[in-house]
Amino acid sequence: MGIRFSQYDPEGFYDELYEEKGQPRAGSTLLLKKFASLPEGELRKRQEAAERVILNMGMTFSIYGSNDGHEQIFPFDIVPRIVTASDWEQIDSGLCQRIRALNLFINDVYHDQKILKDGVIPAELIYTSKSFLQPCMGLRPPRGIWCHIAGIDLVRISDGRYYVLEDNTRCPSGVAYVLEARQVMKRTFPELFEAYRVRPVDGYPSQLLETLRSLSELPDPTIVILTPGIFNSAYYEHSLLAQKMGVELVEANDLVVVDGFVHMRTTKGSQRVDVIYRRINDDYLDPLAFRRDSLLGVPGLIESYKRGRVALANSPGTGVSDDKAIYAYVPKIINYYLAEEPILPNVPTYLCSDRRDRTYVLEHLGELVVKATNEAGGYGMMIGPHASKQEREDCARRIEADPRNYIAQPTLALSRVPTLVDDHLEGRHVDLRPYVLYGRDVSVLPGGMTRVALRKGSLVVNSSQGGGNKDTWVLS
Amino acid sequence: MLSRVASSIYWLNRYIERAENYARFIEVNLNMTLDLPRGTTEQWEPLVFTTGDHESFAERYGKPTKETVIQFLLADPANANSILSCLVAARENARSVREVISSDMWEQVNRFYLMVRDALSNGWSRQSLHTFLTEVKANSHLFLGITDATMSHGEGWHFARLGRLLERADKTSRILDVKYFMLLPTVDEVGTPFDIIQWSALLKSASALEMYYKRFGRITPDDVTAFLILDSTFPRAIRYCLIKSEDSLHAISGSEHGAYQNHAEKRLGRLRAELDFGDIEDCLIGGLHEFLDRFQGQINFVGDAIYETFFAPRPIHIHSTIVGAEAQ
């Protein structure tokens, strides 16, 4: 007998696999029994085998700021997170609702701005958002959909409910890790996949392709993925998706706009491009439209897009819906456009731009998490209970200098999943990022990236800060 | 195919082939020096001359010794052509075209890189060196086999073969050149058993010994030279490399043999014709080393033409009325 599971203790946190000490949840009994039947040291061996597979696949990321070309494999833990069918049903319908509402919101913001005129959201908040792009006013993306690909971060806390923590409606990354994690897990625990009915994730690339095809009226549009290049931290994902969809992966230099149409340079001359899944930020898409100082991008791309001669996914300008201050209004947005109650609630959020909220935040810095409204990846974040006095004071100064740029939320007791530490399991905090596609209809990939904070007690799941990854098993 | 992608596939294959041939360079020298009579000093300088990187070597290391030369060719990250640098470059090129090559190819390049990196991080001994060089060759062969077995033999594959064979043609000429630089103990020993041993070591390093025996039976300097330059069926012979490179070039552009559509085809066609209609006397008439040197220059010329024809960014001209007609 290898690992004794009666010993595992959730220690008062919501645990995704355990009801309470020694008591597995219904969906995870089979998994934990299997683990218990493995000989001493076997789980560790399989973890190491999985890491070798990841290394040979070249699933690595380079660490920013290290120029010796040092690479690290993406940290991965072989204990999966299990999501029951009924939990998933709620997540699925909640995300579909949210993405429909956000798209209606973005379209409204760049056209009639009814929601501002009706006073549901202060106009000030929109105009001060760094992600609101004036050049997008009046833009008509194909079928009025702006955000086709989204990744929504969810957390579960002590009450057992899922909450939306962040919307990522620009260029959400991570889906490659979902696909590859599943490959690795199938090699690691083939016997468990026979016993469980885990919903497959392999259909994602073909669904993404269908979504991209829906952006063009042509029967067989030429589709490309636009990447910043091999030095981008998500390059692995860009090339994996291009490979699995059978489309070209292009860099900005491969594209050129001639007579208003986008072409790519090939060995046999130029070829027209109809749909671009771009993984470059708005700012760097087109030096003529957004940043004149930028050497990156494709000059003339946005003009071509405005004239409907090429389609972009996501459309420029979608960032206005994942500004963290605007996030606080998403429940109202859902209510306003769909006349529905949000299925997935928001985390309570204090806007530092609001005087009363700001006073509260400044008085309670020690118990709150403060985030910059326009940052992602855990950058610009201060976790009150874990911060030093100095860090809290610096944070307070930054808030007072630029209140619009900050929000605060209570420090959440994120749910945990047992994680292999040396030769035994310990609880580690997780979140969940499911992926939503909006082509002819909305669909949610059954699974998602479960990010895990590998450091004991840590709440930060970002890979740049000691986070890792787990496979997410949605049961059917 | 995107020009950038074609270029990366071409260079990916050139670098893998280069790494393999550097292993062969070191091997040929090890084999030759092993057989030197007692009391003669080992010669490592010739190897540096053969690679053409003697100036950058001299700048950093000064006088060549066995240790510095092997370090330079194997593991020096500042030498852009060392085996380590080749694998780093091959992998970066492969990474940038992962969606075009098969995942088996990518995984092989990655494993190859990891093997080289890990082996070199531990330093090398005479024993481990031999194993390492064998592994480098085997990994390169494995990559070649995987490429042939898992990649459609279309445009991308032809760029791969073009890169690999032009590189190989150049490197086979340099392996031959090692013999030129490798001094015999005395001039009198030309044609002696000792000289013959060196020629057979050279054939061995080009994996050509068995195939050579089948064709010529006994070893003479002229026959070895003829075999490695002019044979049309041995895959490491220069002429074979040029014939197949030319096939790939024509498959890419769709033009017929015997004609040309671009500079690359013109230059390569002329170079191949020179070997098609030449014999060993033509190679030796002005001196073998001079012949090889000139040949290497011409191969570079072909490489330049390939760059200009297929890879270089160039302005795209499209007539507006035609584009207008295509509009939805």
PDB file of C-alpha atoms in Angstrom, chain B residues 127-319:
ATOM      1  CA  GLN B 127      35.571   6.993 -24.160  1.00  0.00           C
ATOM      2  CA  SER B 128      32.467   9.181 -23.841  1.00  0.00           C
ATOM      3  CA  LEU B 129      33.498  11.152 -26.915  1.00  0.00           C
ATOM      4  CA  HIS B 130      33.264   8.107 -29.121  1.00  0.00           C
ATOM      5  CA  THR B 131      29.826   7.183 -27.783  1.00  0.00           C
ATOM      6  CA  PHE B 132      28.693  10.770 -28.144  1.00  0.00           C
ATOM      7  CA  LEU B 133      29.750  11.086 -31.784  1.00  0.00           C
ATOM      8  CA  THR B 134      28.012   7.812 -32.605  1.00  0.00           C
ATOM      9  CA  GLU B 135      24.857   9.069 -30.929  1.00  0.00           C
ATOM     10  CA  VAL B 136      24.963  12.343 -32.834  1.00  0.00           C
ATOM     11  CA  LYS B 137      25.083  10.449 -36.115  1.00  0.00           C
ATOM     12  CA  ALA B 138      22.345   8.053 -35.035  1.00  0.00           C
ATOM     13  CA  ASN B 139      20.074  10.901 -33.922  1.00  0.00           C
ATOM     14  CA  SER B 140      20.567  12.695 -37.205  1.00  0.00           C
ATOM     15  CA  HIS B 141      19.730   9.505 -39.109  1.00  0.00           C
ATOM     16  CA  LEU B 142      16.676   9.030 -36.951  1.00  0.00           C
ATOM     17  CA  PHE B 143      15.495  12.539 -37.742  1.00  0.00           C
ATOM     18  CA  LEU B 144      16.013  11.914 -41.432  1.00  0.00           C
ATOM     19  CA  GLY B 145      14.061   8.644 -41.256  1.00  0.00           C
ATOM     20  CA  ILE B 146      11.214  10.227 -39.312  1.00  0.00           C
ATOM     21  CA  THR B 147      11.082  13.065 -41.813  1.00  0.00           C
ATOM     22  CA  ASP B 148      10.831  10.670 -44.723  1.00  0.00           C
ATOM     23  CA  ALA B 149       8.258   8.496 -43.006  1.00  0.00           C
ATOM     24  CA  THR B 150       5.965  11.113 -41.454  1.00  0.00           C
ATOM     25  CA  MET B 151       6.094  14.242 -43.599  1.00  0.00           C
ATOM     26  CA  SER B 152       4.225  14.491 -46.892  1.00  0.00           C
ATOM     27  CA  HIS B 153       6.758  14.565 -49.719  1.00  0.00           C
ATOM     28  CA  GLY B 154       5.495  17.934 -50.911  1.00  0.00           C
ATOM     29  CA  GLU B 155       7.011  21.385 -51.035  1.00  0.00           C
ATOM     30  CA  GLY B 156       8.129  21.438 -47.387  1.00  0.00           C
ATOM     31  CA  TRP B 157       9.845  18.070 -47.675  1.00  0.00           C
ATOM     32  CA  HIS B 158      11.677  19.215 -50.795  1.00  0.00           C
ATOM     33  CA  PHE B 159      12.981  22.283 -48.978  1.00  0.00           C
ATOM     34  CA  ALA B 160      14.109  19.925 -46.228  1.00  0.00           C
ATOM     35  CA  ARG B 161      15.968  17.675 -48.658  1.00  0.00           C
ATOM     36  CA  LEU B 162      17.438  20.635 -50.489  1.00  0.00           C
ATOM     37  CA  GLY B 163      18.892  22.021 -47.262  1.00  0.00           C
ATOM     38  CA  ARG B 164      20.179  18.701 -46.077  1.00  0.00           C
ATOM     39  CA  LEU B 165      21.873  17.678 -49.334  1.00  0.00           C
ATOM     40  CA  LEU B 166      23.502  21.016 -50.100  1.00  0.00           C
ATOM     41  CA  GLU B 167      24.927  20.967 -46.605  1.00  0.00           C
ATOM     42  CA  ARG B 168      26.092  17.397 -47.058  1.00  0.00           C
ATOM     43  CA  ALA B 169      27.734  18.131 -50.427  1.00  0.00           C
ATOM     44  CA  ASP B 170      29.685  20.941 -48.822  1.00  0.00           C
ATOM     45  CA  LYS B 171      30.693  18.845 -45.816  1.00  0.00           C
ATOM     46  CA  THR B 172      31.758  15.786 -47.809  1.00  0.00           C
ATOM     47  CA  SER B 173      34.093  18.067 -49.720  1.00  0.00           C
ATOM     48  CA  ARG B 174      35.525  19.249 -46.410  1.00  0.00           C
ATOM     49  CA  ILE B 175      35.977  15.725 -45.082  1.00  0.00           C
ATOM     50  CA  LEU B 176      38.050  15.026 -48.197  1.00  0.00           C
ATOM     51  CA  ASP B 177      39.983  18.178 -47.487  1.00  0.00           C
ATOM     52  CA  VAL B 178      41.011  16.886 -44.043  1.00  0.00           C
ATOM     53  CA  LYS B 179      43.279  14.447 -45.860  1.00  0.00           C
ATOM     54  CA  TYR B 180      44.859  17.325 -47.734  1.00  0.00           C
ATOM     55  CA  PHE B 181      45.708  19.174 -44.536  1.00  0.00           C
ATOM     56  CA  MET B 182      46.733  16.045 -42.679  1.00  0.00           C
ATOM     57  CA  LEU B 183      50.489  15.861 -43.136  1.00  0.00           C
ATOM     58  CA  LEU B 184      52.155  12.550 -43.591  1.00  0.00           C
ATOM     59  CA  PRO B 185      55.255  12.004 -41.462  1.00  0.00           C
ATOM     60  CA  THR B 186      57.359  12.332 -44.646  1.00  0.00           C
ATOM     61  CA  VAL B 187      56.615  13.016 -48.277  1.00  0.00           C
ATOM     62  CA  ASP B 188      57.926   9.572 -49.138  1.00  0.00           C
ATOM     63  CA  GLU B 189      54.981   7.956 -47.449  1.00  0.00           C
ATOM     64  CA  VAL B 190      52.456   8.938 -50.136  1.00  0.00           C
ATOM     65  CA  GLY B 191      50.944   5.701 -51.376  1.00  0.00           C
ATOM     66  CA  THR B 192      52.453   3.596 -48.576  1.00  0.00           C
ATOM     67  CA  PRO B 193      50.295   1.337 -46.381  1.00  0.00           C
ATOM     68  CA  PHE B 194      50.212   4.170 -43.905  1.00  0.00           C
ATOM     69  CA  ASP B 195      48.711   6.522 -46.479  1.00  0.00           C
ATOM     70  CA  ILE B 196      46.170   3.869 -47.408  1.00  0.00           C
ATOM     71  CA  ILE B 197      45.146   3.472 -43.788  1.00  0.00           C
ATOM     72  CA  GLN B 198      44.368   7.185 -43.680  1.00  0.00           C
ATOM     73  CA  TRP B 199      42.271   7.016 -46.815  1.00  0.00           C
ATOM     74  CA  SER B 200      40.274   4.137 -45.448  1.00  0.00           C
ATOM     75  CA  ALA B 201      39.758   6.022 -42.167  1.00  0.00           C
ATOM     76  CA  LEU B 202      38.392   8.852 -44.239  1.00  0.00           C
ATOM     77  CA  LEU B 203      35.977   6.546 -46.052  1.00  0.00           C
ATOM     78  CA  LYS B 204      34.865   5.143 -42.723  1.00  0.00           C
ATOM     79  CA  SER B 205      34.057   8.598 -41.406  1.00  0.00           C
ATOM     80  CA  ALA B 206      31.862   9.204 -44.414  1.00  0.00           C
ATOM     81  CA  SER B 207      30.156   5.832 -43.763  1.00  0.00           C
ATOM     82  CA  ALA B 208      31.427   4.953 -47.215  1.00  0.00           C
ATOM     83  CA  LEU B 209      33.816   2.072 -46.635  1.00  0.00           C
ATOM     84  CA  GLU B 210      31.551  -0.857 -47.524  1.00  0.00           C
ATOM     85  CA  MET B 211      29.973   0.844 -50.495  1.00  0.00           C
ATOM     86  CA  TYR B 212      33.394   1.847 -51.755  1.00  0.00           C
ATOM     87  CA  TYR B 213      34.713  -1.730 -51.492  1.00  0.00           C
ATOM     88  CA  LYS B 214      31.761  -2.973 -53.499  1.00  0.00           C
ATOM     89  CA  ARG B 215      32.567  -0.586 -56.268  1.00  0.00           C
ATOM     90  CA  PHE B 216      36.368  -0.504 -56.366  1.00  0.00           C
ATOM     91  CA  GLY B 217      37.616  -3.340 -54.224  1.00  0.00           C
ATOM     92  CA  ARG B 218      40.986  -1.890 -53.275  1.00  0.00           C
ATOM     93  CA  ILE B 219      41.843   1.501 -51.893  1.00  0.00           C
ATOM     94  CA  THR B 220      43.692   4.008 -54.038  1.00  0.00           C
ATOM     95  CA  PRO B 221      43.662   7.769 -53.431  1.00  0.00           C
ATOM     96  CA  ASP B 222      42.221   8.497 -56.868  1.00  0.00           C
ATOM     97  CA  ASP B 223      39.403   6.012 -56.539  1.00  0.00           C
ATOM     98  CA  VAL B 224      38.449   7.258 -53.076  1.00  0.00           C
ATOM     99  CA  THR B 225      38.367  10.806 -54.350  1.00  0.00           C
ATOM    100  CA  ALA B 226      36.368   9.810 -57.419  1.00  0.00           C
ATOM    101  CA  PHE B 227      33.923   7.873 -55.279  1.00  0.00           C
ATOM    102  CA  LEU B 228      33.233  10.681 -52.825  1.00  0.00           C
ATOM    103  CA  ILE B 229      32.970  13.341 -55.521  1.00  0.00           C
ATOM    104  CA  LEU B 230      31.541  11.685 -58.615  1.00  0.00           C
ATOM    105  CA  ASP B 231      29.465   8.685 -57.580  1.00  0.00           C
ATOM    106  CA  SER B 232      25.831   9.141 -58.546  1.00  0.00           C
ATOM    107  CA  THR B 233      24.304   6.514 -56.240  1.00  0.00           C
ATOM    108  CA  PHE B 234      26.160   6.774 -52.935  1.00  0.00           C
ATOM    109  CA  PRO B 235      24.091   9.166 -50.767  1.00  0.00           C
ATOM    110  CA  ARG B 236      27.030  11.029 -49.262  1.00  0.00           C
ATOM    111  CA  ALA B 237      28.841  11.495 -52.570  1.00  0.00           C
ATOM    112  CA  ILE B 238      28.827  15.072 -53.803  1.00  0.00           C
ATOM    113  CA  ARG B 239      27.350  14.319 -57.194  1.00  0.00           C
ATOM    114  CA  TYR B 240      24.500  12.304 -55.686  1.00  0.00           C
ATOM    115  CA  CYS B 241      23.724  15.260 -53.382  1.00  0.00           C
ATOM    116  CA  LEU B 242      23.625  17.675 -56.304  1.00  0.00           C
ATOM    117  CA  ILE B 243      21.410  15.419 -58.435  1.00  0.00           C
ATOM    118  CA  LYS B 244      18.817  15.056 -55.666  1.00  0.00           C
ATOM    119  CA  SER B 245      19.042  18.729 -54.675  1.00  0.00           C
ATOM    120  CA  GLU B 246      18.309  19.653 -58.233  1.00  0.00           C
ATOM    121  CA  ASP B 247      15.348  17.258 -58.323  1.00  0.00           C
ATOM    122  CA  SER B 248      13.938  18.989 -55.246  1.00  0.00           C
ATOM    123  CA  LEU B 249      14.515  22.431 -56.671  1.00  0.00           C
ATOM    124  CA  HIS B 250      12.581  21.509 -59.814  1.00  0.00           C
ATOM    125  CA  ALA B 251       9.823  19.866 -57.766  1.00  0.00           C
ATOM    126  CA  ILE B 252       9.452  23.132 -55.835  1.00  0.00           C
ATOM    127  CA  SER B 253       9.300  25.449 -58.828  1.00  0.00           C
ATOM    128  CA  GLY B 254       7.559  22.998 -61.166  1.00  0.00           C
ATOM    129  CA  SER B 255      10.005  23.635 -63.989  1.00  0.00           C
ATOM    130  CA  GLU B 256      11.511  20.900 -66.127  1.00  0.00           C
ATOM    131  CA  HIS B 257      15.002  19.466 -65.886  1.00  0.00           C
ATOM    132  CA  GLY B 258      17.401  20.860 -68.418  1.00  0.00           C
ATOM    133  CA  ALA B 259      15.879  24.317 -68.148  1.00  0.00           C
ATOM    134  CA  TYR B 260      15.766  26.919 -65.406  1.00  0.00           C
ATOM    135  CA  GLN B 261      13.300  29.457 -64.072  1.00  0.00           C
ATOM    136  CA  ASN B 262      15.460  31.149 -61.486  1.00  0.00           C
ATOM    137  CA  HIS B 263      19.053  31.726 -60.437  1.00  0.00           C
ATOM    138  CA  ALA B 264      19.063  28.862 -57.990  1.00  0.00           C
ATOM    139  CA  GLU B 265      18.197  26.347 -60.692  1.00  0.00           C
ATOM    140  CA  LYS B 266      20.669  27.878 -63.095  1.00  0.00           C
ATOM    141  CA  ARG B 267      23.616  27.791 -60.730  1.00  0.00           C
ATOM    142  CA  LEU B 268      22.882  24.362 -59.322  1.00  0.00           C
ATOM    143  CA  GLY B 269      22.260  22.933 -62.796  1.00  0.00           C
ATOM    144  CA  ARG B 270      25.621  24.170 -64.041  1.00  0.00           C
ATOM    145  CA  LEU B 271      27.439  22.847 -61.031  1.00  0.00           C
ATOM    146  CA  ARG B 272      25.820  19.442 -61.390  1.00  0.00           C
ATOM    147  CA  ALA B 273      26.551  19.335 -65.124  1.00  0.00           C
ATOM    148  CA  GLU B 274      30.202  19.962 -64.377  1.00  0.00           C
ATOM    149  CA  LEU B 275      30.306  16.779 -62.299  1.00  0.00           C
ATOM    150  CA  ASP B 276      28.058  14.826 -64.686  1.00  0.00           C
ATOM    151  CA  PHE B 277      30.501  15.446 -67.502  1.00  0.00           C
ATOM    152  CA  GLY B 278      33.709  15.430 -65.512  1.00  0.00           C
ATOM    153  CA  ASP B 279      36.110  12.751 -64.354  1.00  0.00           C
ATOM    154  CA  ILE B 280      38.753  12.404 -61.679  1.00  0.00           C
ATOM    155  CA  GLU B 281      41.421  14.025 -63.842  1.00  0.00           C
ATOM    156  CA  ASP B 282      39.265  17.149 -64.074  1.00  0.00           C
ATOM    157  CA  CYS B 283      39.106  17.239 -60.290  1.00  0.00           C
ATOM    158  CA  LEU B 284      42.829  16.801 -59.792  1.00  0.00           C
ATOM    159  CA  ILE B 285      44.198  18.865 -62.625  1.00  0.00           C
ATOM    160  CA  GLY B 286      44.582  22.108 -60.691  1.00  0.00           C
ATOM    161  CA  GLY B 287      45.055  20.356 -57.337  1.00  0.00           C
ATOM    162  CA  LEU B 288      42.374  18.601 -55.265  1.00  0.00           C
ATOM    163  CA  HIS B 289      42.330  21.194 -52.517  1.00  0.00           C
ATOM    164  CA  GLU B 290      41.879  23.993 -55.040  1.00  0.00           C
ATOM    165  CA  PHE B 291      39.067  22.061 -56.693  1.00  0.00           C
ATOM    166  CA  LEU B 292      37.279  21.527 -53.378  1.00  0.00           C
ATOM    167  CA  ASP B 293      37.778  25.122 -52.363  1.00  0.00           C
ATOM    168  CA  ARG B 294      36.236  26.385 -55.569  1.00  0.00           C
ATOM    169  CA  PHE B 295      33.400  23.894 -55.230  1.00  0.00           C
ATOM    170  CA  GLN B 296      32.601  25.155 -51.726  1.00  0.00           C
ATOM    171  CA  GLY B 297      32.451  28.680 -53.069  1.00  0.00           C
ATOM    172  CA  GLN B 298      29.976  27.628 -55.714  1.00  0.00           C
ATOM    173  CA  ILE B 299      27.782  25.808 -53.234  1.00  0.00           C
ATOM    174  CA  ASN B 300      27.600  29.042 -51.235  1.00  0.00           C
ATOM    175  CA  PHE B 301      26.605  30.782 -54.434  1.00  0.00           C
ATOM    176  CA  VAL B 302      23.746  28.321 -54.894  1.00  0.00           C
ATOM    177  CA  GLY B 303      22.691  28.949 -51.291  1.00  0.00           C
ATOM    178  CA  ASP B 304      22.592  32.703 -51.937  1.00  0.00           C
ATOM    179  CA  ALA B 305      20.432  32.174 -55.003  1.00  0.00           C
ATOM    180  CA  ILE B 306      18.012  29.989 -53.044  1.00  0.00           C
ATOM    181  CA  TYR B 307      17.703  32.733 -50.462  1.00  0.00           C
ATOM    182  CA  GLU B 308      17.015  35.379 -53.096  1.00  0.00           C
ATOM    183  CA  THR B 309      14.576  33.218 -55.029  1.00  0.00           C
ATOM    184  CA  PHE B 310      12.455  31.812 -52.218  1.00  0.00           C
ATOM    185  CA  PHE B 311      13.125  33.350 -48.812  1.00  0.00           C
ATOM    186  CA  ALA B 312      14.002  37.018 -49.177  1.00  0.00           C
ATOM    187  CA  PRO B 313      11.156  39.394 -48.406  1.00  0.00           C
ATOM    188  CA  ARG B 314      10.292  41.148 -51.612  1.00  0.00           C
ATOM    189  CA  PRO B 315       7.630  43.622 -52.611  1.00  0.00           C
ATOM    190  CA  ILE B 316       4.340  42.133 -53.690  1.00  0.00           C
ATOM    191  CA  HIS B 317       2.735  43.630 -56.756  1.00  0.00           C
ATOM    192  CA  ILE B 318      -0.881  42.948 -57.419  1.00  0.00           C
ATOM    193  CA  HIS B 319      -2.849  44.758 -60.049  1.00  0.00           C
TER     194      HIS B 319
END
